[in-house]
């Protein structure tokens, strides 16, 4: 735990007009309460007027100052038409936006991550961890189920055996349609449609998707 002697002010987000003091791992931020009340369902409910009103009594947040700066950049970005940032930054934004209930920031992070290069398995793991929509997860899991290539040991470890088991079972169910006709194709026959793959994945993973 940081002491007063070791605490320092954020070089980027200690704003003279700010009315909310935040402490994250020894770094003090002074920002505008307005963004937290307006954009976060969590802070709108829990942040009291007296919370974080001075540098001596800041709101303490359990995150790194680096990650907090990434999220604050979404609100204070001077180039509001350009949100270009590395993938790692957007992953941090997604993490905090999901954990602290910033729905618009979370949606922005997901839209941006959708445009960035990422292995399908890594995307599935990330989006599941931070609660992307069930529809998006269904599409990605269906794509993974339809791939010809088998999963690598690293991909199996990332997904976990529970998920891998369901994917393998989905493939066997879909292959069974062709094998009943004397056709053996691995992993899936050409006669299986994308809708059939999607429906099987939705059922096995019990995804609540919109129709």
PDB file of C-alpha atoms in Angstrom, residues 19-131:
ATOM      1  CA  UNK A  19     -13.667  17.453  -8.904  1.00  0.00           C
ATOM      2  CA  UNK A  20     -12.956  13.745  -8.338  1.00  0.00           C
ATOM      3  CA  UNK A  21      -9.735  12.460  -6.814  1.00  0.00           C
ATOM      4  CA  UNK A  22      -8.814   8.842  -7.529  1.00  0.00           C
ATOM      5  CA  UNK A  23      -5.916   6.817  -6.171  1.00  0.00           C
ATOM      6  CA  UNK A  24      -4.594   3.834  -8.142  1.00  0.00           C
ATOM      7  CA  UNK A  25      -1.479   2.070  -6.836  1.00  0.00           C
ATOM      8  CA  UNK A  26       0.101   5.201  -5.420  1.00  0.00           C
ATOM      9  CA  UNK A  27      -0.809   7.522  -8.296  1.00  0.00           C
ATOM     10  CA  UNK A  28      -3.409  10.239  -7.698  1.00  0.00           C
ATOM     11  CA  UNK A  29      -5.712  11.327 -10.501  1.00  0.00           C
ATOM     12  CA  UNK A  30      -7.860  14.454 -10.509  1.00  0.00           C
ATOM     13  CA  UNK A  31     -10.599  14.145 -13.081  1.00  0.00           C
ATOM     14  CA  UNK A  32     -14.214  15.098 -13.651  1.00  0.00           C
ATOM     15  CA  UNK A  33     -16.872  13.275 -11.683  1.00  0.00           C
ATOM     16  CA  UNK A  34     -19.308  13.962 -14.525  1.00  0.00           C
ATOM     17  CA  UNK A  35     -17.887  11.240 -16.787  1.00  0.00           C
ATOM     18  CA  UNK A  36     -18.104   8.593 -14.079  1.00  0.00           C
ATOM     19  CA  UNK A  37     -21.676   9.508 -13.147  1.00  0.00           C
ATOM     20  CA  UNK A  38     -22.865   9.867 -16.733  1.00  0.00           C
ATOM     21  CA  UNK A  39     -21.168   6.873 -18.315  1.00  0.00           C
ATOM     22  CA  UNK A  40     -20.898   4.242 -15.577  1.00  0.00           C
ATOM     23  CA  UNK A  41     -23.917   2.455 -14.174  1.00  0.00           C
ATOM     24  CA  UNK A  42     -21.771   1.322 -11.243  1.00  0.00           C
ATOM     25  CA  UNK A  43     -20.394   4.731 -10.272  1.00  0.00           C
ATOM     26  CA  UNK A  44     -23.765   6.393 -10.838  1.00  0.00           C
ATOM     27  CA  UNK A  45     -25.200   4.178  -8.095  1.00  0.00           C
ATOM     28  CA  UNK A  46     -22.294   4.029  -5.661  1.00  0.00           C
ATOM     29  CA  UNK A  47     -20.338   7.275  -5.951  1.00  0.00           C
ATOM     30  CA  UNK A  48     -21.531   9.636  -3.210  1.00  0.00           C
ATOM     31  CA  UNK A  49     -21.034  13.435  -3.331  1.00  0.00           C
ATOM     32  CA  UNK A  50     -18.488  13.251  -0.510  1.00  0.00           C
ATOM     33  CA  UNK A  51     -16.453  10.472  -2.130  1.00  0.00           C
ATOM     34  CA  UNK A  52     -13.146  11.571  -3.622  1.00  0.00           C
ATOM     35  CA  UNK A  53     -13.724  15.245  -2.882  1.00  0.00           C
ATOM     36  CA  UNK A  54     -10.105  15.935  -1.864  1.00  0.00           C
ATOM     37  CA  UNK A  55      -6.595  14.703  -2.517  1.00  0.00           C
ATOM     38  CA  UNK A  56      -6.427  13.545   1.091  1.00  0.00           C
ATOM     39  CA  UNK A  57      -9.550  11.396   0.721  1.00  0.00           C
ATOM     40  CA  UNK A  58      -9.494   9.955  -2.802  1.00  0.00           C
ATOM     41  CA  UNK A  59     -11.572   7.119  -4.191  1.00  0.00           C
ATOM     42  CA  UNK A  60      -9.292   4.080  -4.208  1.00  0.00           C
ATOM     43  CA  UNK A  61      -9.596   1.919  -7.319  1.00  0.00           C
ATOM     44  CA  UNK A  62      -8.111  -1.556  -7.627  1.00  0.00           C
ATOM     45  CA  UNK A  63      -6.299  -1.221 -10.923  1.00  0.00           C
ATOM     46  CA  UNK A  64      -2.960  -0.068 -12.244  1.00  0.00           C
ATOM     47  CA  UNK A  65      -2.472   3.616 -13.068  1.00  0.00           C
ATOM     48  CA  UNK A  66      -1.481   2.608 -16.591  1.00  0.00           C
ATOM     49  CA  UNK A  67      -4.807   0.875 -17.219  1.00  0.00           C
ATOM     50  CA  UNK A  68      -6.762   3.733 -15.668  1.00  0.00           C
ATOM     51  CA  UNK A  69      -4.997   6.180 -17.978  1.00  0.00           C
ATOM     52  CA  UNK A  70      -6.122   4.115 -20.981  1.00  0.00           C
ATOM     53  CA  UNK A  71      -9.755   4.368 -19.899  1.00  0.00           C
ATOM     54  CA  UNK A  72      -9.506   8.083 -19.117  1.00  0.00           C
ATOM     55  CA  UNK A  73      -8.047   8.660 -22.576  1.00  0.00           C
ATOM     56  CA  UNK A  74     -11.413   7.577 -24.020  1.00  0.00           C
ATOM     57  CA  UNK A  75     -13.043  10.541 -22.242  1.00  0.00           C
ATOM     58  CA  UNK A  76     -10.264  13.080 -22.681  1.00  0.00           C
ATOM     59  CA  UNK A  77      -8.915  12.182 -26.126  1.00  0.00           C
ATOM     60  CA  UNK A  78      -8.226  15.541 -27.838  1.00  0.00           C
ATOM     61  CA  UNK A  79      -8.558  13.899 -31.260  1.00  0.00           C
ATOM     62  CA  UNK A  80     -12.138  12.751 -30.817  1.00  0.00           C
ATOM     63  CA  UNK A  81     -12.346  11.502 -34.401  1.00  0.00           C
ATOM     64  CA  UNK A  82      -9.252   9.335 -34.039  1.00  0.00           C
ATOM     65  CA  UNK A  83      -9.113   6.565 -31.452  1.00  0.00           C
ATOM     66  CA  UNK A  84      -6.083   4.804 -32.875  1.00  0.00           C
ATOM     67  CA  UNK A  85      -4.263   2.870 -30.153  1.00  0.00           C
ATOM     68  CA  UNK A  86      -2.474  -0.473 -29.792  1.00  0.00           C
ATOM     69  CA  UNK A  87      -4.495  -3.615 -29.257  1.00  0.00           C
ATOM     70  CA  UNK A  88      -3.129  -3.946 -25.705  1.00  0.00           C
ATOM     71  CA  UNK A  89      -4.555  -0.525 -24.831  1.00  0.00           C
ATOM     72  CA  UNK A  90      -8.000  -1.486 -26.054  1.00  0.00           C
ATOM     73  CA  UNK A  91      -7.855  -4.735 -24.114  1.00  0.00           C
ATOM     74  CA  UNK A  92      -7.195  -2.711 -20.949  1.00  0.00           C
ATOM     75  CA  UNK A  93     -10.059  -0.363 -21.798  1.00  0.00           C
ATOM     76  CA  UNK A  94     -12.356  -3.331 -22.360  1.00  0.00           C
ATOM     77  CA  UNK A  95     -11.335  -4.859 -19.026  1.00  0.00           C
ATOM     78  CA  UNK A  96     -12.088  -1.734 -16.990  1.00  0.00           C
ATOM     79  CA  UNK A  97     -15.183  -0.767 -18.964  1.00  0.00           C
ATOM     80  CA  UNK A  98     -16.644  -4.214 -18.368  1.00  0.00           C
ATOM     81  CA  UNK A  99     -15.684  -4.370 -14.695  1.00  0.00           C
ATOM     82  CA  UNK A 100     -16.904  -0.865 -13.897  1.00  0.00           C
ATOM     83  CA  UNK A 101     -20.004  -0.870 -16.118  1.00  0.00           C
ATOM     84  CA  UNK A 102     -19.083   1.736 -18.732  1.00  0.00           C
ATOM     85  CA  UNK A 103     -21.299   0.373 -21.551  1.00  0.00           C
ATOM     86  CA  UNK A 104     -20.392   2.959 -24.202  1.00  0.00           C
ATOM     87  CA  UNK A 105     -16.663   2.639 -23.579  1.00  0.00           C
ATOM     88  CA  UNK A 106     -17.024  -1.137 -23.666  1.00  0.00           C
ATOM     89  CA  UNK A 107     -18.905  -1.002 -26.968  1.00  0.00           C
ATOM     90  CA  UNK A 108     -16.220   1.287 -28.414  1.00  0.00           C
ATOM     91  CA  UNK A 109     -13.487  -1.099 -27.273  1.00  0.00           C
ATOM     92  CA  UNK A 110     -15.219  -4.094 -28.827  1.00  0.00           C
ATOM     93  CA  UNK A 111     -15.873  -2.262 -32.116  1.00  0.00           C
ATOM     94  CA  UNK A 112     -12.244  -1.239 -32.309  1.00  0.00           C
ATOM     95  CA  UNK A 113     -10.907  -4.672 -31.375  1.00  0.00           C
ATOM     96  CA  UNK A 114     -13.097  -6.143 -34.124  1.00  0.00           C
ATOM     97  CA  UNK A 115     -10.977  -4.226 -36.644  1.00  0.00           C
ATOM     98  CA  UNK A 116      -7.605  -5.315 -35.229  1.00  0.00           C
ATOM     99  CA  UNK A 117      -5.692  -8.472 -36.084  1.00  0.00           C
ATOM    100  CA  UNK A 118      -6.152 -11.235 -33.531  1.00  0.00           C
ATOM    101  CA  UNK A 119      -6.190 -15.010 -33.644  1.00  0.00           C
ATOM    102  CA  UNK A 120      -9.730 -16.383 -33.427  1.00  0.00           C
ATOM    103  CA  UNK A 121      -9.034 -18.355 -30.249  1.00  0.00           C
ATOM    104  CA  UNK A 122      -7.496 -15.307 -28.559  1.00  0.00           C
ATOM    105  CA  UNK A 123     -10.528 -13.234 -29.536  1.00  0.00           C
ATOM    106  CA  UNK A 124     -12.931 -15.840 -28.168  1.00  0.00           C
ATOM    107  CA  UNK A 125     -11.058 -16.035 -24.864  1.00  0.00           C
ATOM    108  CA  UNK A 126     -10.918 -12.234 -24.532  1.00  0.00           C
ATOM    109  CA  UNK A 127     -14.545 -11.625 -25.492  1.00  0.00           C
ATOM    110  CA  UNK A 128     -15.846 -14.364 -23.200  1.00  0.00           C
ATOM    111  CA  UNK A 129     -13.781 -13.080 -20.284  1.00  0.00           C
ATOM    112  CA  UNK A 130     -15.214  -9.600 -20.585  1.00  0.00           C
ATOM    113  CA  UNK A 131     -18.772 -10.593 -21.460  1.00  0.00           C
TER     114      UNK A 131
END
